[in-house]
GROMACS .gro file of C-alpha atoms in nm:
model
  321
    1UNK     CA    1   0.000   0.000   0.000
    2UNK     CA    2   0.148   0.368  -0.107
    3UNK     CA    3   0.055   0.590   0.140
    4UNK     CA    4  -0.043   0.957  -0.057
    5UNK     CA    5  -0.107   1.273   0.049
    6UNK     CA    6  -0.446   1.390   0.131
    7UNK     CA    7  -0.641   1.475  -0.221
    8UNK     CA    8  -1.044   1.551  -0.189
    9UNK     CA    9  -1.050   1.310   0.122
   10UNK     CA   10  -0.784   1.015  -0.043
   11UNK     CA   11  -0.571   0.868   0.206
   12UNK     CA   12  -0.441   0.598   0.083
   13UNK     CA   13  -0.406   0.410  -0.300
   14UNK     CA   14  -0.377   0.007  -0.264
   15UNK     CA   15  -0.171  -0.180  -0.545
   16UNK     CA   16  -0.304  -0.530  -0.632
   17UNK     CA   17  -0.044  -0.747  -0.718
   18UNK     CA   18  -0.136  -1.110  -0.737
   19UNK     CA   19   0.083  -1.365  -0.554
   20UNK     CA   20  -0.048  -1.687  -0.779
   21UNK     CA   21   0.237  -1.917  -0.877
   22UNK     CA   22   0.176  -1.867  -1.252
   23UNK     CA   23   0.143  -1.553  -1.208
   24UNK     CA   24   0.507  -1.388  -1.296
   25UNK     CA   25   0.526  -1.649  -1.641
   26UNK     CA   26   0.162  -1.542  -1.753
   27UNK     CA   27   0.256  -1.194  -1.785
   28UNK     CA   28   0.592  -1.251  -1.991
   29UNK     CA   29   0.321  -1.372  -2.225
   30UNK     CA   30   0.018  -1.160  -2.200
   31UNK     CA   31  -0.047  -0.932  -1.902
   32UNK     CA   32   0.274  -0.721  -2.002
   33UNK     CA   33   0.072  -0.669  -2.365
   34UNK     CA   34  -0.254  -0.622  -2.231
   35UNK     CA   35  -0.122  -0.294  -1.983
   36UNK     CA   36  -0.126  -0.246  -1.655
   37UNK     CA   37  -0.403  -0.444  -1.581
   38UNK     CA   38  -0.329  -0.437  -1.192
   39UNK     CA   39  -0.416  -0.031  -1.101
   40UNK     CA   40  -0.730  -0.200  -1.248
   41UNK     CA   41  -0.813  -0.475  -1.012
   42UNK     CA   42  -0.727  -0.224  -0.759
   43UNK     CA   43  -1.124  -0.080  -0.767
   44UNK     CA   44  -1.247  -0.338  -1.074
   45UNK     CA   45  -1.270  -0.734  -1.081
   46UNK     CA   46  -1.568  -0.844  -1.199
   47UNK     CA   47  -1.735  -0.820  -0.889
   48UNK     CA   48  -2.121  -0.881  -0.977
   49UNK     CA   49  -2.093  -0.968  -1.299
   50UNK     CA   50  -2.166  -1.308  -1.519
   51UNK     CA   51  -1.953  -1.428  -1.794
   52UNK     CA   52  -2.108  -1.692  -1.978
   53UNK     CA   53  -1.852  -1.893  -2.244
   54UNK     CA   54  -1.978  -2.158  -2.473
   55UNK     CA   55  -1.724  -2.359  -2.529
   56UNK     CA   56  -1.631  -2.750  -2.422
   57UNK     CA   57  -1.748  -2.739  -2.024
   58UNK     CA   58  -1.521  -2.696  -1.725
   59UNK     CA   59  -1.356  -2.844  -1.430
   60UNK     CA   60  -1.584  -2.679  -1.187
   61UNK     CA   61  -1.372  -2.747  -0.874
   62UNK     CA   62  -1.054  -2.634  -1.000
   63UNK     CA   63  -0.835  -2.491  -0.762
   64UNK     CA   64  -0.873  -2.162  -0.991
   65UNK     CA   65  -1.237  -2.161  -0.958
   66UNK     CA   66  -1.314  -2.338  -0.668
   67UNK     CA   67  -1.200  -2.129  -0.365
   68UNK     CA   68  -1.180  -2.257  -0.012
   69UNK     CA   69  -1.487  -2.481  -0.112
   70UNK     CA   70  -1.677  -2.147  -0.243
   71UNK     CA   71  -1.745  -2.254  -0.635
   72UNK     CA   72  -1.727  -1.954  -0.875
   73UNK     CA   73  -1.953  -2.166  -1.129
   74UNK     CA   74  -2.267  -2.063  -1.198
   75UNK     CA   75  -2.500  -2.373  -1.042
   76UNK     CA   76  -2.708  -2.283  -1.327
   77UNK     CA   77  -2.416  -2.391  -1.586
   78UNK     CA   78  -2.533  -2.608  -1.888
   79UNK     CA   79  -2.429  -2.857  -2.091
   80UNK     CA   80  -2.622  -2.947  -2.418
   81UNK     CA   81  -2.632  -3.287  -2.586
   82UNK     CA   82  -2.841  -3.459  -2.814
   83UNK     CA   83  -2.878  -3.842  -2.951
   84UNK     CA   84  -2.891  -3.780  -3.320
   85UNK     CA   85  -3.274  -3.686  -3.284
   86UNK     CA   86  -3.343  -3.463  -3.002
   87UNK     CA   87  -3.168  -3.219  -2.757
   88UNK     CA   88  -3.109  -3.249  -2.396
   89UNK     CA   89  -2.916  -3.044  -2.159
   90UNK     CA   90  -2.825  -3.073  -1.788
   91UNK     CA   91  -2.726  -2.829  -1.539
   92UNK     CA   92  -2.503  -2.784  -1.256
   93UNK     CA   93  -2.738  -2.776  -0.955
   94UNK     CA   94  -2.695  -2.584  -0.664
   95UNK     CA   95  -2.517  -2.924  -0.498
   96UNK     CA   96  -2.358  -3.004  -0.802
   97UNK     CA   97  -2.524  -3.303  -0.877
   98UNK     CA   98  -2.493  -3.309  -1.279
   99UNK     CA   99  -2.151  -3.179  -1.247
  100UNK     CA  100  -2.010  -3.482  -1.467
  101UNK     CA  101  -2.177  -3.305  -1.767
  102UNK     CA  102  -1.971  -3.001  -1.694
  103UNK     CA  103  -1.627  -3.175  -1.732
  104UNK     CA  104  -1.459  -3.159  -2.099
  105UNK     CA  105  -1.542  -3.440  -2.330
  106UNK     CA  106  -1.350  -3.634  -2.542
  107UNK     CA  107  -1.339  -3.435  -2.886
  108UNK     CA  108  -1.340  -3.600  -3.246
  109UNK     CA  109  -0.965  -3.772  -3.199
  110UNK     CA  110  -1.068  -3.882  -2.921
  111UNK     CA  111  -0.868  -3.654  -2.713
  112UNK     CA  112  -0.975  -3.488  -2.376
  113UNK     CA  113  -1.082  -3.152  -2.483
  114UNK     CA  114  -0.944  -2.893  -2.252
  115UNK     CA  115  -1.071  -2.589  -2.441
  116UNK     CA  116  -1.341  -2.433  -2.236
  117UNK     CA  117  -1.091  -2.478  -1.937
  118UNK     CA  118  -0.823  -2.247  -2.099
  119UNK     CA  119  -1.068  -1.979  -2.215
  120UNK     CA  120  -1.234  -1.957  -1.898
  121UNK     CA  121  -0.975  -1.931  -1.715
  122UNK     CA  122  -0.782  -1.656  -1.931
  123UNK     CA  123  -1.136  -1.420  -1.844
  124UNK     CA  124  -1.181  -1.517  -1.508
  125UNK     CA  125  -0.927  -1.759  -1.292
  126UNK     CA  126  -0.949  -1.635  -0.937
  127UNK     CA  127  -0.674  -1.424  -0.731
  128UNK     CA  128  -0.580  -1.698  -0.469
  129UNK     CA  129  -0.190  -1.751  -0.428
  130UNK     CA  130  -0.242  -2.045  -0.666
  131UNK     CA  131  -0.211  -2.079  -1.038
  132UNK     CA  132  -0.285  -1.767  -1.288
  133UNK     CA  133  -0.529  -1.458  -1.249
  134UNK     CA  134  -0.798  -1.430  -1.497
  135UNK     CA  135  -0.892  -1.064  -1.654
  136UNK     CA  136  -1.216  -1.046  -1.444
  137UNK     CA  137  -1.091  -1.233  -1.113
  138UNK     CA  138  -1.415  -1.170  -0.963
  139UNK     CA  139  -1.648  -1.267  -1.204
  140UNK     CA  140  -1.883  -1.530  -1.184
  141UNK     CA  141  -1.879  -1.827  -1.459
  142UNK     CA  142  -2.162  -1.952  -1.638
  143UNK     CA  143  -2.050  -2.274  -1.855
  144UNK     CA  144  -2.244  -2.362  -2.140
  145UNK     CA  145  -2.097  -2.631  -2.268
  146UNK     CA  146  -2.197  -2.775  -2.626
  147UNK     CA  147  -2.083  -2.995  -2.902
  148UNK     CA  148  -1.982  -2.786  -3.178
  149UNK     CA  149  -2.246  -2.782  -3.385
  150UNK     CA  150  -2.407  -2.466  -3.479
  151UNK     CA  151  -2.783  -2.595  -3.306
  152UNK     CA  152  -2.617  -2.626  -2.982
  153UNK     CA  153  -2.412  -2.289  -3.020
  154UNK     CA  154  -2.690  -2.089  -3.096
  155UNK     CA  155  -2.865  -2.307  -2.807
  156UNK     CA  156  -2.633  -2.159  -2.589
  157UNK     CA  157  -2.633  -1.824  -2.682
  158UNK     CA  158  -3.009  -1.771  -2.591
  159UNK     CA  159  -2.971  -2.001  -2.287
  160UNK     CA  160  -2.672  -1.774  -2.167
  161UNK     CA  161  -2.901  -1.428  -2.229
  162UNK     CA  162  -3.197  -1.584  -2.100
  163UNK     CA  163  -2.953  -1.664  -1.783
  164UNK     CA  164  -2.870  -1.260  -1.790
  165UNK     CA  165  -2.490  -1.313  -1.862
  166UNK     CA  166  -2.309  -0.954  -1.873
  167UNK     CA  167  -2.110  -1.079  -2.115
  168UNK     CA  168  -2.101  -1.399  -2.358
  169UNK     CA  169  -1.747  -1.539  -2.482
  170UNK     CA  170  -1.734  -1.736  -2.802
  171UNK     CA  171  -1.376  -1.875  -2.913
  172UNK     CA  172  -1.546  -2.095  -3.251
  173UNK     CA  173  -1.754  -2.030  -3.545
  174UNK     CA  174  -1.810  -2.117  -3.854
  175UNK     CA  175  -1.831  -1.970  -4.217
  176UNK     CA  176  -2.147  -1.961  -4.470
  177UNK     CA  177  -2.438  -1.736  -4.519
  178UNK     CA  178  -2.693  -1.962  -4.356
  179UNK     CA  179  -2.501  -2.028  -4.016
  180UNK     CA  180  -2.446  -1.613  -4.056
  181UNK     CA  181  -2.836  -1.574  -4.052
  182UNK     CA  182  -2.899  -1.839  -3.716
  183UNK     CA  183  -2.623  -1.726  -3.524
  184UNK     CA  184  -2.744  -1.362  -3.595
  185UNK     CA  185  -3.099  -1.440  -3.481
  186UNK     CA  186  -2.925  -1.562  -3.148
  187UNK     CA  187  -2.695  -1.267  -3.098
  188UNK     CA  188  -2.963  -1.001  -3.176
  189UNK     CA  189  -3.142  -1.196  -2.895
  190UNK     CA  190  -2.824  -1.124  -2.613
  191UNK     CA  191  -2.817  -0.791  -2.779
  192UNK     CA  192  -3.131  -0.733  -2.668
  193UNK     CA  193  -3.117  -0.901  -2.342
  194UNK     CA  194  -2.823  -0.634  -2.229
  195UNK     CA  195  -2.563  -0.895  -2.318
  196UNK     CA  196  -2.209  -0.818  -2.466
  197UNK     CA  197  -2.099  -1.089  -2.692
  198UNK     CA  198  -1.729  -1.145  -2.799
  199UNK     CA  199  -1.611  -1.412  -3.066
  200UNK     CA  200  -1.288  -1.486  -3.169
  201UNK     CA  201  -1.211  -1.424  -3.529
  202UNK     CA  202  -1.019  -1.733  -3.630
  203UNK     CA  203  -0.708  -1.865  -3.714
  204UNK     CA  204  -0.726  -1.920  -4.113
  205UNK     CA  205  -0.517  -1.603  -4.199
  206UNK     CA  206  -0.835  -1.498  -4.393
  207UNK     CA  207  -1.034  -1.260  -4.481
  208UNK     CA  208  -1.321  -1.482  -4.510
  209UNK     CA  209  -1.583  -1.382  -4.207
  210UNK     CA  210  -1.629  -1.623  -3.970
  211UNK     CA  211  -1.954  -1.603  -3.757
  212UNK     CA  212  -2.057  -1.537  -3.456
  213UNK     CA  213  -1.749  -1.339  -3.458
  214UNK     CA  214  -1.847  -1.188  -3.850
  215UNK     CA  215  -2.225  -1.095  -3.713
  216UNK     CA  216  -2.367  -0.717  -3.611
  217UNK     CA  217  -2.272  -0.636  -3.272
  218UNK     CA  218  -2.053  -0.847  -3.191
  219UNK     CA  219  -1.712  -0.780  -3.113
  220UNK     CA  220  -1.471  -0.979  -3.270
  221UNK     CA  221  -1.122  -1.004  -3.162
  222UNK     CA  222  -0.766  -1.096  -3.346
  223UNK     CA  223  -0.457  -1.208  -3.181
  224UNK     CA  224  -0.163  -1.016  -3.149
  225UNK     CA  225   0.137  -1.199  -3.211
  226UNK     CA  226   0.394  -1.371  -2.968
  227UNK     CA  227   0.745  -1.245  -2.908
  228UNK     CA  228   0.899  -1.300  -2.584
  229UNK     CA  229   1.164  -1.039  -2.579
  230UNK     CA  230   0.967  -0.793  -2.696
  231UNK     CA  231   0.648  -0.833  -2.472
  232UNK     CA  232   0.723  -0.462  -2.330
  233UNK     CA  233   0.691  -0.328  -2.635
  234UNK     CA  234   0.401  -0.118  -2.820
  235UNK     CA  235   0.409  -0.240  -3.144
  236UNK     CA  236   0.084  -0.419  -3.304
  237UNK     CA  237   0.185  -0.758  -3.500
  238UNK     CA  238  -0.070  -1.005  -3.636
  239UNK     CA  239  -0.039  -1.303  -3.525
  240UNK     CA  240   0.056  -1.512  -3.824
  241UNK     CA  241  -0.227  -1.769  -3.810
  242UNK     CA  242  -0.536  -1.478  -3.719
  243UNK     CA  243  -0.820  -1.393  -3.930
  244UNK     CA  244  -0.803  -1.039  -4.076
  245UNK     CA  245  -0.989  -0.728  -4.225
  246UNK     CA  246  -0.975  -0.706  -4.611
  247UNK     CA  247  -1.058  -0.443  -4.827
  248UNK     CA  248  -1.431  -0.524  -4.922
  249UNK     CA  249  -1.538  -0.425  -4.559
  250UNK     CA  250  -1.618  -0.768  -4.444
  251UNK     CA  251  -1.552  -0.762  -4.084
  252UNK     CA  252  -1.380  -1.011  -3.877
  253UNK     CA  253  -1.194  -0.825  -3.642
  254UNK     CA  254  -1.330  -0.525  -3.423
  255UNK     CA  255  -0.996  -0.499  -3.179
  256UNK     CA  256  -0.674  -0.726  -3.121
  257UNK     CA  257  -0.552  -0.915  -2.800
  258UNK     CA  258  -0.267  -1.124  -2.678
  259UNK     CA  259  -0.278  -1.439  -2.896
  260UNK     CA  260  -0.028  -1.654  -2.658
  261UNK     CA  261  -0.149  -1.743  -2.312
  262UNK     CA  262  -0.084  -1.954  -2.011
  263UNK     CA  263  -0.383  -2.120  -1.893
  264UNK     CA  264  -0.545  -2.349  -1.671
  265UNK     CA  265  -0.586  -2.707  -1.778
  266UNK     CA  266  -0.706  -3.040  -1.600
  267UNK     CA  267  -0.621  -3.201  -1.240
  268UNK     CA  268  -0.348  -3.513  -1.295
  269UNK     CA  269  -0.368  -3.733  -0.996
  270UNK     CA  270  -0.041  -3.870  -0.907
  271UNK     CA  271   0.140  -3.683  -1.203
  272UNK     CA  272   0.194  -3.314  -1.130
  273UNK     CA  273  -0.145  -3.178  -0.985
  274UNK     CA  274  -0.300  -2.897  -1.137
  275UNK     CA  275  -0.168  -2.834  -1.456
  276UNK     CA  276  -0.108  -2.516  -1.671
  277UNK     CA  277   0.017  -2.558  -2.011
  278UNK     CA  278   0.373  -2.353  -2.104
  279UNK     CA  279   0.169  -2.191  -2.393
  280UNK     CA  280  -0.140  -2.212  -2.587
  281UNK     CA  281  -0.257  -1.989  -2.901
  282UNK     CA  282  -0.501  -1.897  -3.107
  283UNK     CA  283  -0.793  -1.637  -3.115
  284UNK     CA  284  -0.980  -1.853  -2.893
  285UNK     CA  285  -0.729  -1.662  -2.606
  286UNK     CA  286  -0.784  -1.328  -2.752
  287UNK     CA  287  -1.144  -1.312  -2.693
  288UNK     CA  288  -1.185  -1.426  -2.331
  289UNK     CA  289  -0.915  -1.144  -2.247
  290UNK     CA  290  -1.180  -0.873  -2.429
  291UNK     CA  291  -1.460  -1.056  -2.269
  292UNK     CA  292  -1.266  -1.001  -1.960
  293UNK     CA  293  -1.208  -0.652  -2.004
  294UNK     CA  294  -1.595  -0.624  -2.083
  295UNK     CA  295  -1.695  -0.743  -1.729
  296UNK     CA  296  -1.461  -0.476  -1.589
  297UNK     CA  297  -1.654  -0.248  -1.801
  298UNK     CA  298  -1.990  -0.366  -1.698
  299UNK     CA  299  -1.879  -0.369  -1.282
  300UNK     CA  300  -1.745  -0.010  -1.376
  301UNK     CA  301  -2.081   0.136  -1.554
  302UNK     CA  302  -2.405  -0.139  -1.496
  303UNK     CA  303  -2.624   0.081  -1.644
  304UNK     CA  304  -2.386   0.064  -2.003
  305UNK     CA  305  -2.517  -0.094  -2.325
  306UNK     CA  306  -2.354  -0.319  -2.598
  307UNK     CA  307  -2.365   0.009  -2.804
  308UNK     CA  308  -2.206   0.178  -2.552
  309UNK     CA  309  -1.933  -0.130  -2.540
  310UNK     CA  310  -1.885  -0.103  -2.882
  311UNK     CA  311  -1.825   0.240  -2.926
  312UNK     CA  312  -1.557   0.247  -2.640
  313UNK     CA  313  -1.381  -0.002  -2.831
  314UNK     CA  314  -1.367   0.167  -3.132
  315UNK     CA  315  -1.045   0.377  -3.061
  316UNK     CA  316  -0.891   0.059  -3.020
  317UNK     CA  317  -0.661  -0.071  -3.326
  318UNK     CA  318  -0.803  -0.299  -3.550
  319UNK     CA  319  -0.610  -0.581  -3.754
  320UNK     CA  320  -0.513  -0.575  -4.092
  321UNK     CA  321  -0.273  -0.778  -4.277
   0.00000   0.00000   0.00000
């Protein structure tokens, strides 16, 4: 604590500074780009605010989410499903009870899919001596979790506005007109629930919209590129696998994050505990540290709307080949 002289009543200034093991490696890769990100958590962390992310579920009682045996997951957290005819869904429960349909799947190879882990915790892994700090260390988590189809993602989407999630985080799309026009219908719903919605733009090295992060009103995000020695500097480099702007004024990219992260991964009995991967990239990071930044925004100014959102971002850089 810096103790100040006495301005209109100020005594004192705290400094936040988080003590989390992770903590001094995650910014060599992306807290030193994103600013000074601590003077913020000194009077802004999420506090009261809902981020939902649809994405591949979550290990609800990770040590960066669950705190002293106070879980930060929504109890109203989701996971949709279907049998080839219908679809189901399950929640969390205020005891936890479906909790198994919460923790990642296996995806197509057959490999445990850790993705909704690593976004969520980017946005919004707790302060607690342990592991990494999220953007939003305050904020509470809604999982939707969902299979990757475009049903169950725009499935989502409404479930997470009906839920009245500040914000929305979405790190996959797709391309095409007609999954344009669905995902649309869903985001004009969030829009007009008070949600913000971020999407991640892709990693093609296009500029070929992908949706949701291609749609009205939502803000897509790029990745910035990686470089190690020169994470202190200013300088705006495109990450050589993000989606991009072109000249026809198709949008994929409203404002550019970190693209290289340290995150939060799965719990390996007997191995190493907790585990946090070195490094992971892609767009997918990007957006959960704007969705991040979004809650911090919504603690800051409740009463502000997605137009509002978007219009603040707007002097932000945007990402061109």
């Amino acid at each position: 604590m810096n103790i100040e002289p006495e301005i209109q009543g100020v005594y004192a200034h705290k400094f936040v500074t988080p003590n989390d093991n992770k903590y001094s490696t995650q910014k060599g890769y992306s807290m030193n780009i994103v600013g000074d990100i601590e003077s913020i958590w000194d009077d802004y962390q999420g506090e009261g605010t809902t981020i939902a992310f649809i994405d591949t579920g979550i290990y609800y009682d990770h040590e960066d989410f669950n705190v002293n045996g106070v879980c930060r997951v929504s109890p109203k957290s989701r996971s949709y499903f279907h049998d080839g005819k219908e679809f189901y869904y399950a929640e969390l429960g205020e005891n936890h009870e479906y909790g198994s349909y919460l923790v990642p799947g296996l995806n197509s190879k057959g490999e445990l899919d850790l993705h909704g882990m690593y976004v969520s915790s980017v946005a919004a892994a707790k302060v607690n001596g342990v592991g990494i700090a999220g953007i939003a260390p305050e904020a509470t988590i809604l999982m939707v979790k969902v299979d990757m189809t475009i049903d169950s993602l725009v499935a989502g989407i409404n479930y997470a506005a009906e839920c009245g999630a500040d914000v929305i985080s979405i790190s996959q799309g797709a391309s095409g007109t007609s999954n344009r026009n669905s995902l649309q219908t869903a985001v004009n719903n969030a829009i007009n629930a008070g949600s913000i919605v971020v999407a991640a733009a892709g990693n093609d090295n296009t500029t070929t919209p992908w949706y949701p992060a291609g749609c009205t009103n939502v803000i897509g995000v790029g990745a910035l590129a990686f470089d190690n020695e020169n994470a202190h500097d200013t300088v705006y480099q495109k990450a050589d696998y993000s989606n991009y702007n072109g000249a026809s004024g198709d949008k994929n990219v409203d404002i550019v994050a970190p693209g290289s992260v340290l995150a939060a991964s799965s719990y390996e009995s007997g191995v190493s505990g907790y585990t946090y991967p070195s490094l992971v990239s892609g767009t997918s990071f990007s957006a959960p540290i704007v969705a991040g930044a979004a809650c911090l925004y919504f603690q800051k100014y409740p009463t502000r709307t997605n137009a509002q959102f978007e219009q603040e971002k707007k002097s932000k850089p945007e990402l061109r080949h």
